[in-house]
Coordinates of C-alpha atoms and ligand atoms in Angstrom, one line a residue:
M1 CA 43.6 -2.4 -15.1
S2 CA 44.5 -4.9 -12.6
S3 CA 41.7 -6.5 -10.8
K4 CA 43.8 -6.9 -7.4
E5 CA 43.6 -2.9 -7.2
P6 CA 41.3 -1.8 -4.3
E7 CA 38.3 0.0 -5.7
L8 CA 38.9 3.6 -5.3
T9 CA 36.4 6.1 -3.9
P10 CA 35.7 8.8 -6.2
Q11 CA 38.3 11.6 -5.8
K12 CA 37.3 14.7 -4.2
E13 CA 37.7 17.3 -6.9
N14 CA 40.7 19.5 -6.5
F15 CA 40.7 23.2 -7.1
F16 CA 43.8 25.5 -7.2
W17 CA 45.3 29.0 -6.9
P18 CA 48.5 29.7 -8.7
N19 CA 51.6 29.0 -6.7
K20 CA 52.4 32.8 -6.8
M21 CA 49.1 33.3 -4.8
G22 CA 49.9 30.6 -2.1
R23 CA 53.3 32.1 -1.8
M24 CA 52.0 35.6 -1.2
L25 CA 49.6 34.0 1.6
L26 CA 52.6 32.7 3.1
L27 CA 54.6 35.7 3.0
A28 CA 51.7 37.6 4.5
L29 CA 51.4 35.3 7.3
E30 CA 55.0 35.7 7.9
D31 CA 54.5 39.2 8.3
V32 CA 52.1 38.8 11.1
M33 CA 53.4 35.9 12.8
G34 CA 57.2 35.6 12.0
R35 CA 58.5 32.6 10.2
N36 CA 58.7 30.2 13.2
G37 CA 54.8 30.9 13.6
V38 CA 54.2 30.1 10.0
N39 CA 56.3 26.8 10.2
A40 CA 54.3 25.8 13.3
T41 CA 51.1 26.6 11.6
L42 CA 52.2 24.6 8.4
N43 CA 53.4 21.6 10.5
L44 CA 50.1 21.4 12.4
A45 CA 48.2 21.9 9.1
G46 CA 49.9 18.8 7.8
L47 CA 51.8 20.7 5.2
G48 CA 55.4 20.0 6.3
H49 CA 56.5 19.9 2.9
L50 CA 56.0 23.9 2.6
V51 CA 58.2 24.5 5.6
N52 CA 61.1 26.7 4.3
N53 CA 59.9 25.6 0.9
Y54 CA 57.3 28.1 -0.3
P55 CA 55.6 27.6 -3.6
P56 CA 57.4 29.1 -6.4
N57 CA 56.6 32.7 -7.8
D58 CA 54.9 31.5 -10.9
L59 CA 51.2 31.3 -12.2
E60 CA 50.9 27.6 -12.5
L61 CA 47.9 26.2 -10.7
G62 CA 49.9 24.4 -7.9
F63 CA 48.5 25.5 -4.6
K64 CA 45.4 23.5 -3.5
F65 CA 42.4 24.7 -1.9
D66 CA 42.6 22.3 0.8
E67 CA 46.1 23.6 1.6
L68 CA 44.9 26.8 2.0
S69 CA 41.9 25.9 4.2
A70 CA 44.1 23.5 6.3
I71 CA 46.2 26.6 7.2
M72 CA 43.3 28.5 8.0
Q73 CA 42.0 25.8 10.3
A74 CA 45.4 25.2 11.7
L75 CA 45.2 29.1 13.0
E76 CA 42.1 28.4 14.7
D77 CA 43.4 25.2 16.2
M78 CA 46.5 27.0 17.5
Y79 CA 45.2 30.1 18.7
G80 CA 41.3 29.7 19.2
P81 CA 38.7 31.1 17.3
R82 CA 39.4 34.7 18.3
G83 CA 43.0 34.7 18.0
G84 CA 43.0 32.7 14.7
R85 CA 40.4 35.0 13.3
G86 CA 42.7 38.1 14.2
L87 CA 45.7 36.4 12.5
A88 CA 43.8 35.5 9.3
V89 CA 42.3 39.2 9.0
R90 CA 45.7 40.5 9.5
A91 CA 47.4 38.2 7.1
G92 CA 44.5 38.9 4.5
R93 CA 45.3 42.6 5.0
A94 CA 49.0 42.0 4.6
G95 CA 48.5 40.0 1.5
F96 CA 47.2 43.1 -0.1
K97 CA 50.5 44.7 -0.7
Y98 CA 51.8 41.3 -2.6
A99 CA 48.8 41.4 -4.6
L100 CA 49.0 45.0 -5.6
K101 CA 52.5 44.7 -6.5
D102 CA 51.9 41.6 -8.9
F103 CA 48.4 42.2 -10.1
G104 CA 47.8 45.8 -9.4
S105 CA 49.0 47.7 -12.4
L106 CA 47.2 44.8 -14.5
L107 CA 44.0 45.9 -13.1
G108 CA 44.6 49.9 -13.8
M109 CA 44.1 50.5 -10.2
A110 CA 47.5 52.0 -9.9
D111 CA 46.8 54.6 -12.6
L112 CA 46.1 58.4 -12.0
A113 CA 42.9 58.3 -13.8
F114 CA 41.6 55.7 -11.5
R115 CA 42.6 57.7 -8.4
L116 CA 40.8 60.6 -9.5
L117 CA 37.3 58.8 -9.9
P118 CA 34.6 59.3 -7.5
L119 CA 34.8 57.0 -4.4
G120 CA 31.6 54.9 -5.2
M121 CA 32.9 54.4 -8.7
K122 CA 36.4 53.3 -7.6
L123 CA 34.8 50.8 -4.9
K124 CA 32.8 49.3 -7.7
I125 CA 35.8 49.1 -10.1
G126 CA 38.1 47.9 -7.5
L127 CA 35.6 45.1 -6.2
N128 CA 35.1 44.0 -9.8
A129 CA 38.8 43.9 -10.5
M130 CA 39.4 41.9 -7.5
A131 CA 36.7 39.3 -8.7
D132 CA 38.0 39.1 -12.1
T133 CA 41.7 38.6 -10.9
F134 CA 40.4 35.6 -8.8
N135 CA 38.3 34.4 -11.6
N136 CA 41.0 34.7 -14.4
F137 CA 44.0 33.3 -12.3
T138 CA 42.5 30.8 -9.9
D139 CA 39.7 28.3 -9.6
Q140 CA 38.1 30.4 -7.0
R141 CA 34.7 31.8 -8.1
V142 CA 33.5 35.4 -7.3
R143 CA 30.9 37.8 -8.3
V144 CA 29.9 41.4 -7.1
Q145 CA 26.4 42.7 -6.7
E146 CA 25.4 46.2 -5.9
E147 CA 22.4 47.6 -3.9
I148 CA 21.6 51.1 -3.0
D149 CA 23.6 51.2 0.4
R150 CA 25.9 48.3 -0.1
F151 CA 28.0 45.9 -2.3
I152 CA 27.7 42.2 -2.0
Y153 CA 30.8 40.3 -2.5
I154 CA 30.0 36.4 -3.2
I155 CA 32.5 33.6 -3.4
D156 CA 30.8 30.6 -5.1
R157 CA 33.9 28.2 -4.7
C158 CA 36.0 29.4 -1.6
P159 CA 39.4 28.3 -1.0
V160 CA 39.6 29.8 2.6
C161 CA 36.8 27.6 4.1
W162 CA 37.2 24.6 1.6
G163 CA 36.1 21.3 3.2
R164 CA 35.7 23.0 6.5
H165 CA 32.9 22.9 9.0
S166 CA 32.1 25.8 11.2
K167 CA 29.5 27.3 13.3
V168 CA 30.1 30.7 12.2
P169 CA 31.4 32.2 9.1
C170 CA 35.0 31.6 9.1
C171 CA 36.7 33.2 5.7
H172 CA 38.5 35.8 7.7
A173 CA 41.5 36.0 5.4
A174 CA 39.1 37.1 2.7
L175 CA 37.8 39.7 4.9
G176 CA 40.9 41.1 5.8
L177 CA 41.8 41.2 2.0
L178 CA 38.7 43.1 1.3
Q179 CA 39.3 45.4 4.3
E180 CA 42.7 46.3 2.9
T181 CA 41.8 46.4 -0.7
L182 CA 39.0 49.2 0.0
S183 CA 41.2 51.0 2.5
W184 CA 43.8 51.5 -0.3
I185 CA 41.2 52.4 -2.8
S186 CA 39.7 55.1 -0.6
S187 CA 43.0 56.6 0.7
G188 CA 42.7 55.1 4.3
K189 CA 38.9 54.9 4.9
D190 CA 37.3 51.9 6.9
F191 CA 34.3 50.1 5.9
D192 CA 31.9 48.1 7.6
I193 CA 32.3 44.5 6.0
Q194 CA 30.5 41.5 7.4
E195 CA 30.4 37.8 6.5
V196 CA 26.9 37.1 6.2
S197 CA 27.0 33.6 5.0
C198 CA 29.5 30.8 4.6
I199 CA 29.8 27.5 2.9
A200 CA 31.6 26.1 5.9
V201 CA 28.3 26.7 7.8
G202 CA 26.2 25.2 5.3
D203 CA 25.4 28.2 3.3
E204 CA 25.5 28.2 -0.6
T205 CA 28.1 30.8 -0.8
C206 CA 30.5 32.8 1.3
T207 CA 28.8 36.3 1.1
F208 CA 30.2 39.5 2.2
H209 CA 28.2 42.8 2.7
I210 CA 30.1 45.9 2.4
N211 CA 28.5 49.1 3.6
K212 CA 29.1 51.8 0.8
R213 CA 29.5 54.7 3.4
P214 CA 32.9 54.5 5.4
F215 CA 33.2 55.0 9.0
N216 CA 35.7 57.7 8.7
Ligands
ZN301 ZN1 34.4 30.5 2.6

């Protein structure tokens, strides 16, 4: 060790998604805002190295939480809180089809036996399968609790708002993914899903309340 080296400040801990999921996120964003929009977002987010150079389609943990959160921040910076929120929710929804293709069969959610279960059971199994997928393949940490009228989807370590500060809950992409997952599970029903706490606001967890009874 050279004594000339400046003293390093302790490195902020890094957490990751697999490359494949980062790739899915960018493809989903492309579905809602086009390639040019994604490139502009990546440039603003300081992620120029990803422009026309998405992460490879593998399970290696190479997509950093702060890359993901920088993209979400850039959406808000470019389009305002409202516009950014809309795009993030839609990207989360669009991401579901990529996730289903790569992870769905593994969860048994595409099986006929699953389709035939009662709705409440399907929602419970689906939400837990989603949590398991994140817990098994990523550094994101998720758990699901159940009350009489609702499910509570809790993200203990959240890439969407990683390192961000916000006045209001801002994990909109996670909300969109939840919406689309539950819509698919229920053959097209819509559920009231609210992010009631968020680490970026100063809360312990990013927490979503999901009303068990669909709107339609
Ligand atoms: Zn969050």
